[in-house]
Amino acid sequence: MSKFKVAIIGGGKIADSNHIPALKQLSDRVEIVAVCSRDLTKARALADKHEIDKSFSNTLEMYEQCAPNVVVICTPNNLHYSQTMEALAHNCHVFCEKPPAVHAQNALEMAELADEKGLTLAYNFQLRQSSECKLLMRCQADGLLGDIYHIKANFLRRRGIPGWGYFTDKNIQGGGALIDLGVHVLDLALYTLGYPKPDQVLGNTYDFIGKSGGKGLLGSWNPDTFSVEDAATAYLTFPNKASISLSASFALNMQAEKDRNLEIFGSKGGVKLFPFTLHTELAGELADVQFPYLEDVDIQLKNTEAFLDACFGRPSTVCTAKQGAILQEIIERIYQSAAL
Amino acid sequence: MSKFKVAIIGGGKIADSNHIPALKQLSDRVEIVAVCSRDLTKARALADKHEIDKSFSNTLEMYEQCAPNVVVICTPNNLHYSQTMEALAHNCHVFCEKPPAVHAQNALEMAELADEKGLTLAYNFQLRQSSECKLLMRCQADGLLGDIYHIKANFLRRRGIPGWGYFTDKNIQGGGALIDLGVHVLDLALYTLGYPKPDQVLGNTYDFIGKSGGKGLLGSWNPDTFSVEDAATAYLTFPNKASISLSASFALNMQAEKDRNLEIFGSKGGVKLFPFTLHTELAGELADVQFPYLEDVDIQLKNTEAFLDACFGRPSTVCTAKQGAILQEIIERIYQSAAL
Amino acid sequence: MSKFKVAIIGGGKIADSNHIPALKQLSDRVEIVAVCSRDLTKARALADKHEIDKSFSNTLEMYEQCAPNVVVICTPNNLHYSQTMEALAHNCHVFCEKPPAVHAQNALEMAELADEKGLTLAYNFQLRQSSECKLLMRCQADGLLGDIYHIKANFLRRRGIPGWGYFTDKNIQGGGALIDLGVHVLDLALYTLGYPKPDQVLGNTYDFIGKSGGKGLLGSWNPDTFSVEDAATAYLTFPNKASISLSASFALNMQAEKDRNLEIFGSKGGVKLFPFTLHTELAGELADVQFPYLEDVDIQLKNTEAFLDACFGRPSTVCTAKQGAILQEIIERIYQSAAL
Amino acid sequence: MSKFKVAIIGGGKIADSNHIPALKQLSDRVEIVAVCSRDLTKARALADKHEIDKSFSNTLEMYEQCAPNVVVICTPNNLHYSQTMEALAHNCHVFCEKPPAVHAQNALEMAELADEKGLTLAYNFQLRQSSECKLLMRCQADGLLGDIYHIKANFLRRRGIPGWGYFTDKNIQGGGALIDLGVHVLDLALYTLGYPKPDQVLGNTYDFIGKSGGKGLLGSWNPDTFSVEDAATAYLTFPNKASISLSASFALNMQAEKDRNLEIFGSKGGVKLFPFTLHTELAGELADVQFPYLEDVDIQLKNTEAFLDACFGRPSTVCTAKQGAILQEIIERIYQSAAL
Amino acid sequence: MSKFKVAIIGGGKIADSNHIPALKQLSDRVEIVAVCSRDLTKARALADKHEIDKSFSNTLEMYEQCAPNVVVICTPNNLHYSQTMEALAHNCHVFCEKPPAVHAQNALEMAELADEKGLTLAYNFQLRQSSECKLLMRCQADGLLGDIYHIKANFLRRRGIPGWGYFTDKNIQGGGALIDLGVHVLDLALYTLGYPKPDQVLGNTYDFIGKSGGKGLLGSWNPDTFSVEDAATAYLTFPNKASISLSASFALNMQAEKDRNLEIFGSKGGVKLFPFTLHTELAGELADVQFPYLEDVDIQLKNTEAFLDACFGRPSTVCTAKQGAILQEIIERIYQSAAL
Amino acid sequence: MSKFKVAIIGGGKIADSNHIPALKQLSDRVEIVAVCSRDLTKARALADKHEIDKSFSNTLEMYEQCAPNVVVICTPNNLHYSQTMEALAHNCHVFCEKPPAVHAQNALEMAELADEKGLTLAYNFQLRQSSECKLLMRCQADGLLGDIYHIKANFLRRRGIPGWGYFTDKNIQGGGALIDLGVHVLDLALYTLGYPKPDQVLGNTYDFIGKSGGKGLLGSWNPDTFSVEDAATAYLTFPNKASISLSASFALNMQAEKDRNLEIFGSKGGVKLFPFTLHTELAGELADVQFPYLEDVDIQLKNTEAFLDACFGRPSTVCTAKQGAILQEIIERIYQSAAL
């Protein structure tokens, strides 16, 4: 079998630090043939740095000249939809950065087109590949958790409003802490529950700190142009009577600098994901279990491998197009609920 | 001014350990004249232990013979309504154990009758009198918190299903962890926000562990007759765009034996209540403030004093009849939401 | 069934603090009828303190006047043999303090006579009743440990040479740290292994510190009359290829004030007894399990109950006469090995 | 004085990471002239990496062409004997990796030939050069420990069965955890006692985990070909009444990932070696002494220097041929005891 | 020898909690015959509580009726002088609370009269009897410290302005934190140095917090009548080139609630007194020594015993009249320096 | 504006590691044109390493050939005076290493000449640029500290006598721990107080350890040629009634390896500088404030920038010539006091 030809769309940090290094480690399966960016200079520089042959500022030229098998989309959120649709139309498998899109309807159309074309469309939620997430799945499979009925999912930063990029511009990103950070832990929570659609969704968003300004720990931001939520909370119920509590923040007056975690509550056992601890009964007594030697894995590498497995029709743990559509719909319902 | 005559209704642990000792420390303001219990032997034993003159198994006899000014109601939840209405009808101020009642409509009627009669009806939410709650109010008043927009309120036990009393009998208690434990922290959260009525309420209840049985840390319970929720979660939104996340459990597969806390998030500062820490900006830098010398107060004594202050028309921090009616309505809406 | 009549032989601390309080809590099953001590004044004082009817300085008088069903022997080690033989001769069940005796041959004769007479003879190794020991047995029964192949058993004190009693007099006690402290953890180790007889025994004893004197943490001792070992170490192998490493000390130049523990190594899991931790594999990963809520039990009370159960032919976890004989033989073999 | 010419025999990790770097730092005293390995490619690659002139697959050719003064033997255990005898026959000083050999008789012959030829034969037990070992010797010399009468020596790993090399092949290594790890701490214990020959030796070996397989922390091993002990314990007594308890494991169900330590008990003071603490009496009180600023030394460099000192007849702390023979005999006696 | 008859002058807390309980434990050597207080009711109540025969409001009556051998003076500082002079005039040994007096000249006269009369006058600095102080003296005697050349002596409270007694009234107490707290650690520092007279004294006092008011941790004080220093610092040099840095506070914006300590710096070793640690060189390395088992002694009992030993002419560690005069002079010089 | 031309005088470690790297980072404002050292080889090597054009062993040649605008003086203390005077005479701004000089009179003349010539002379006390010092100034400006009345300033090392350079030679350095380390924290203390001149100064110096020798942690020193103090303590009072306690050591028998800190006590709040904590009252309670996210700044870079700002007449936080003269006078007074 010959190697996949891969084109990178987007010339920013996520391409440079995550996707390209992972793909280069998988050089037995893929070859990166091109980098596209609206800014050709940026595209060329990135291509040079990673010894990639071609660079483009126009994707159509790229498709014409390179005929890639796979496209990796690393652009701002509001471009995911059109670029994915175009890539699928050019018969490419697509590995798209999270979130899937800005609107639920778009994510649905993306999934439908991929399905129709028989192509793989997947989203880059790398936390699924962590040792902790793998162990969670194994515990669930081994019956150590019983029925899971509630999950608390947090991705909180105390003062982590990014001082670079488009993270505070609603027109480009579609939202703030929820759509940028909250999606990661929401994906994990849904994945744990088997990715059901919720019955009811209630949520709230806030922007006091973002609009007031102050000390930042991820650079400085401009409060005057801050147009997204700095924090969001939500609550979801599901047909099987399970529920999720979700919190996400760029900025929140809390103690920790960062708190990214899931707590999974089941009838037989409960899990705190980071660091992984299991709380259950063993030998007739309440027991706390620690796993001190979990492997520290390269989650981007593993997720890129999982995407490639999916392209080849092998079992895969990557976030599918259908899951992405469900996720996007939930995000939209939370924002709608908050806007009431 | 002569002293209030106080009658105790209910001969259980809460009367014996909380209310009577507090009232006896306030002997300059009150005199306990009677103890009533359906079980006269129990009433007599309690009266003897605390050197109280009279004991009754019939409240009407008690009203006739003792003509109390104040009635303290320490009976199971399903009796609060009728006993309070009867006490008000006998022109007594009423200090009623939490929760106010089992049905929202009852709590409303109780508040209306108290209002109509010009009498004080109050509920025993003692945590309001803690140093931590007082300091929270002071921080809010001093502007250290700014606008409060979200509160996480938890009252969780790992395996604390009570092995005594009626705590697991829905007919008598009206519910489980939510109505018994959750009400305490919900009252604090509402009190912090100015006791608004919520816009929307979404909730969920669970009973896997309670119905399965297993190791208990507060005695042993019978899973076969367990008819309440062992845990509940809920989410509330308010007209001013604030929100509350609420969790309560008798049993949950978590690490800590007990986790009773509030996290209050404001535009200028955030507070974790136990132990009290403030997270804010000071002198241009992010700051964490600890208060190592908060006084350890007798919160039952303080709350009984606050009730008496209310009876005398003085400023008071006790939970009022109107607040109790709002609280009861929320509890009912959470149970209704969970039942869908 | 009428109650057992119990006589106490020995008027010291172990009778006063351990056996008599436990027996009094079991007043539905036993009645203490007499206290015997060579010093009649001591016997009378102890009887008065605990409201026991009779006191004696002569055991034969006691047997004649009281006809007890049970005798509890709480005297120095060198008296255990003769007093037990006498008690069995008077058709009494016997609950004897540890160690069984001073010589292996004596312990064997005691076991034979008890067997012959169909009476219960048992030794007071209370640690068997601890929650930790119970949990160890449960883990073993549940297959969590697999085959147990090595046990490290320690009972070490840094400077705990007792400044009272006969603990440093070899003629009376038969030895020092090994026979007084080491027996406790050796009994647990053997109990865990099913009480096998060892193949080989190698040991060593030391008395440098005891004979030099110095700072004491359990009173002051006289180095000039110190005639026992201050520390002992030993190694035992068993027919099934398991082994035990044993250490005991009254005095040792170590960090901790006291280190009493067992480490049990099995093919599937290992246990450290105090505080109880289990080290194993779970869900494919190395796991450490803690049991944070083990009950704090009254081990003397439980062991006295276990003895009574044995008297009534019920299943019991008390140390039997046969086990005591095996234990005593090992102690003797260690001392013989050390004397070479 | 001209420099020693040194030949390296063995092209594995220990040569590459330990011996060659140390020798290169001592370039004023030695010059590495050749690397030998059965695999010439490996020999050449290693020589190139370290800029060594010659490489051989045949040692006789090497002796002929290079005429080294010193040979460093870094091959599997079963080759130590023949290669050392050959080197001595070629009039070379020999620095041999531990253990000395596989059989006690071989180690004895090696020592005898070295003695006969007036050459230095030494073994690479580097821990002797640690600051902790030096301080132990100084404390002993200063009289801070008094008479040393018992040593606990452990080298334990929880799941450290090496997934590379010949560590699990008995034919090549002669044994497992004892001969690979246990020898290090046994050498230290014997060194502390003045390297006496033991009176009695009793030991036991185990292989449950090694033969069952499971999670590994030093790579994966093959349980089907696992032919060595995964753990060993032993007990030794000496003519002067001192004793040693020894434990070694590649795999053991314990908490720590690794536990390599010695506890030395003396009449005046006791020492725990890592981190070094001294427990004694000072100014009439029990005292614990810490030494927070011990130097972190390059123990391989120091041990190679010590070997060179020995070659030149200077005082040296390296493990001598005679000590190696005593050590090897003890290892053999432990294995024999375990095989009974 | 018959027992000493002891009279107590002063009916406050220090008599009730410290002196009388200590004297009662020494009933084989002393008998308390009377309590004197300006407030006869207080004297009588205290006498009744401790079963003391006589009580007086007039000391002359007391001397006439009781003829005590010993007087213990527990009154406010400004009465120490006259009451001590009177007691000596009545041929009594005197055990006087610290500080000796309010003026240096008075302390000198007290010492001279005691000397002239051949009576024992001593001051109650109990910290001298602590295990830590004893160990310090032993370390010094054993040569572990070498020449002592600097001592830091602190007795600091964060918000410990006493809310009772006369502690904030300069007319009665003669000063604040320095004369009440600082004297304790200054006495220890001088005692360690052999009680030399200083060459030079420089000091400073402060009263910002005391005069502003605020939160108190030892009751509430009145800032309007606060007339003493809330903190003091000083520096002393001695003829032998040693020096002392002294700090004392009732109130200081520091972290700890209380910091009472001495650091003693010597040429061979340094000591931190609470908890006692020794910093020195041992076996050629820098060493930190801890003494984990220091006895927790009743320092008042020991100091009262030491006073009685002094009365009988035995060696004693109590603070002598001469030492008290030196101490008082230093206190006066610090206040004078601060007033410049 | 054209760039400043900078000449470096002194070719040691401080030039190489601190000044030159900082100046190179400021290449938009300055250009390093020359390095001078008495040892021309050293000068040339340093110039080569940092790609600086010219090197000299004679400063006059340097002034003639290079005509620098700025001179940075990094020589031993006894050269600061003459080299600064020469540089000012050549119309250069001068950035001089601490301490200003060896004699107070010299520092005064240096300040006077700079003033006369209208040039900037500043001293390199970099700690002023730390985040902690900046936050201290901000807290003071925001009124969080009130009136500052006492400062404890320490710069202590346990065994940090430098084993290189001239640090132990009094003729060259003018003193030891005080003039080398103590000056840093004394500068900070004076800076906090507004750089007042003291009223009174009392001090003491010690050299026991330096002259005895022993274990060193910053290399080995020669006790026979050790001519400076190894430790110094001092006490200063100021006209506004504030005071400072100062300690400095190269060697002291203390626990920590290093203790460099300031404690600032004010009427409203107190600060411990490293790590920065504020102790005050907030919301009516005693509060401890931590600032967990202070930036880790390059203090040398910041101080060089501050010096350049001063040269351009901009507001600057660098230590001025006048402050240096005050500081030098205090150092001299401490040494004089100690010599009495």
CSV table of C-alpha atoms in Angstrom, one decimal, chain A residues 194-335:
chain,number,residue,atom,x,y,z
A,194,GLY,CA,-21.7,6.3,24.6
A,195,TYR,CA,-22.3,9.7,23.0
A,196,PRO,CA,-26.1,10.0,23.6
A,197,LYS,CA,-28.1,13.1,22.5
A,198,PRO,CA,-29.3,15.0,25.6
A,199,ASP,CA,-33.0,15.5,26.5
A,200,GLN,CA,-32.6,18.9,28.1
A,201,VAL,CA,-29.8,21.5,28.1
A,202,LEU,CA,-29.6,24.5,30.4
A,203,GLY,CA,-26.7,26.9,30.4
A,204,ASN,CA,-25.2,30.3,31.3
A,205,THR,CA,-22.3,32.4,30.1
A,206,TYR,CA,-20.5,35.3,31.7
A,207,ASP,CA,-18.0,38.0,30.6
A,208,PHE,CA,-17.4,40.3,33.6
A,209,ILE,CA,-13.6,39.7,33.8
A,210,GLY,CA,-13.0,39.5,30.1
A,211,LYS,CA,-14.7,42.9,29.7
A,212,SER,CA,-13.0,44.5,32.7
A,213,GLY,CA,-9.4,43.6,32.0
A,214,GLY,CA,-6.7,43.0,34.5
A,215,LYS,CA,-3.7,40.7,35.1
A,216,GLY,CA,-3.3,37.9,32.6
A,217,LEU,CA,-1.3,34.6,32.8
A,218,LEU,CA,-1.4,33.8,29.1
A,219,GLY,CA,-0.4,37.2,27.8
A,220,SER,CA,-2.5,40.4,27.8
A,221,TRP,CA,-5.9,40.7,26.2
A,222,ASN,CA,-7.9,43.8,25.1
A,223,PRO,CA,-11.0,44.1,27.2
A,224,ASP,CA,-12.5,46.6,24.8
A,225,THR,CA,-12.7,44.1,21.9
A,226,PHE,CA,-13.5,41.1,24.1
A,227,SER,CA,-16.7,39.7,22.6
A,228,VAL,CA,-16.9,36.1,23.9
A,229,GLU,CA,-17.8,34.5,27.2
A,230,ASP,CA,-15.0,34.3,29.7
A,231,ALA,CA,-16.8,31.4,31.5
A,232,ALA,CA,-19.7,29.1,30.9
A,233,THR,CA,-21.6,26.6,33.0
A,234,ALA,CA,-24.2,24.1,31.8
A,235,TYR,CA,-26.3,21.1,32.8
A,236,LEU,CA,-27.5,18.3,30.5
A,237,THR,CA,-29.9,15.4,31.1
A,238,PHE,CA,-30.1,12.3,29.0
A,239,PRO,CA,-32.8,9.8,28.1
A,240,ASN,CA,-31.2,7.0,30.2
A,241,LYS,CA,-31.4,9.4,33.2
A,242,ALA,CA,-27.8,10.2,33.3
A,243,SER,CA,-26.7,13.8,33.6
A,244,ILE,CA,-23.6,16.1,33.0
A,245,SER,CA,-22.5,19.2,34.8
A,246,LEU,CA,-20.1,21.2,32.7
A,247,SER,CA,-17.9,24.2,33.5
A,248,ALA,CA,-15.4,26.1,31.4
A,249,SER,CA,-13.5,29.3,31.8
A,250,PHE,CA,-10.8,31.5,30.4
A,251,ALA,CA,-11.0,33.5,33.6
A,252,LEU,CA,-12.6,32.8,37.0
A,253,ASN,CA,-11.8,33.9,40.5
A,254,MET,CA,-10.7,30.5,41.7
A,255,GLN,CA,-7.5,29.2,43.5
A,256,ALA,CA,-5.9,26.9,40.9
A,257,GLU,CA,-4.2,28.2,37.8
A,258,LYS,CA,-5.9,25.5,35.8
A,259,ASP,CA,-8.5,22.8,36.7
A,260,ARG,CA,-9.2,20.3,33.9
A,261,ASN,CA,-10.9,17.2,35.1
A,262,LEU,CA,-13.8,14.8,35.0
A,263,GLU,CA,-15.5,13.1,37.8
A,264,ILE,CA,-17.5,10.0,36.8
A,265,PHE,CA,-20.0,8.6,39.2
A,266,GLY,CA,-21.2,5.0,38.7
A,267,SER,CA,-23.2,2.6,40.7
A,268,LYS,CA,-20.2,0.4,41.5
A,269,GLY,CA,-17.3,2.9,41.3
A,270,GLY,CA,-16.4,6.5,40.8
A,271,VAL,CA,-13.4,7.9,38.9
A,272,LYS,CA,-11.5,11.1,39.1
A,273,LEU,CA,-9.6,11.3,35.8
A,274,PHE,CA,-6.5,13.5,36.6
A,275,PRO,CA,-4.7,12.0,38.4
A,276,PHE,CA,-6.7,8.8,37.9
A,277,THR,CA,-8.2,7.5,41.1
A,278,LEU,CA,-11.0,4.9,41.5
A,279,HIS,CA,-13.3,4.9,44.5
A,280,THR,CA,-15.2,1.7,45.1
A,281,GLU,CA,-15.8,-1.3,47.4
A,282,LEU,CA,-13.2,-4.1,47.6
A,283,ALA,CA,-13.2,-7.1,49.9
A,284,GLY,CA,-16.2,-5.6,51.6
A,285,GLU,CA,-14.6,-2.3,52.5
A,286,LEU,CA,-14.6,1.1,50.9
A,287,ALA,CA,-11.4,1.4,48.8
A,288,ASP,CA,-9.5,4.1,47.0
A,289,VAL,CA,-7.3,2.8,44.2
A,290,GLN,CA,-4.3,4.7,42.7
A,291,PHE,CA,-2.4,3.7,39.6
A,292,PRO,CA,1.0,5.3,40.1
A,293,TYR,CA,2.7,4.1,36.9
A,294,LEU,CA,0.4,5.2,34.1
A,295,GLU,CA,2.3,5.8,30.9
A,296,ASP,CA,2.9,9.4,29.7
A,297,VAL,CA,1.8,9.1,26.1
A,298,ASP,CA,2.1,11.6,23.1
A,299,ILE,CA,-1.6,12.1,22.8
A,300,GLN,CA,-1.4,14.0,19.5
A,301,LEU,CA,0.6,11.2,17.9
A,302,LYS,CA,-1.9,8.6,19.1
A,303,ASN,CA,-4.9,10.6,17.9
A,304,THR,CA,-3.4,11.1,14.4
A,305,GLU,CA,-2.8,7.3,14.3
A,306,ALA,CA,-6.4,6.8,15.4
A,307,PHE,CA,-7.6,9.1,12.6
A,308,LEU,CA,-5.5,7.1,10.0
A,309,ASP,CA,-6.9,3.8,11.4
A,310,ALA,CA,-10.4,5.2,10.8
A,311,CYS,CA,-9.4,6.1,7.2
A,312,PHE,CA,-8.5,2.5,6.7
A,313,GLY,CA,-11.6,1.2,8.2
A,314,ARG,CA,-9.9,-0.2,11.3
A,315,PRO,CA,-11.4,0.2,14.8
A,316,SER,CA,-10.6,3.6,16.0
A,317,THR,CA,-11.1,5.8,19.0
A,318,VAL,CA,-11.0,9.1,17.1
A,319,CYS,CA,-14.0,11.5,17.4
A,320,THR,CA,-16.2,10.7,14.4
A,321,ALA,CA,-18.2,13.1,12.2
A,322,LYS,CA,-21.4,12.0,13.7
A,323,GLN,CA,-20.2,12.5,17.3
A,324,GLY,CA,-18.9,15.9,16.2
A,325,ALA,CA,-22.4,16.9,15.0
A,326,ILE,CA,-24.0,15.8,18.3
A,327,LEU,CA,-21.3,17.8,20.2
A,328,GLN,CA,-21.8,20.9,18.1
A,329,GLU,CA,-25.6,20.8,18.6
A,330,ILE,CA,-25.1,20.7,22.4
A,331,ILE,CA,-22.7,23.7,22.2
A,332,GLU,CA,-25.3,25.6,20.2
A,333,ARG,CA,-28.1,24.6,22.7
A,334,ILE,CA,-26.0,25.8,25.6
A,335,TYR,CA,-25.4,29.2,23.9
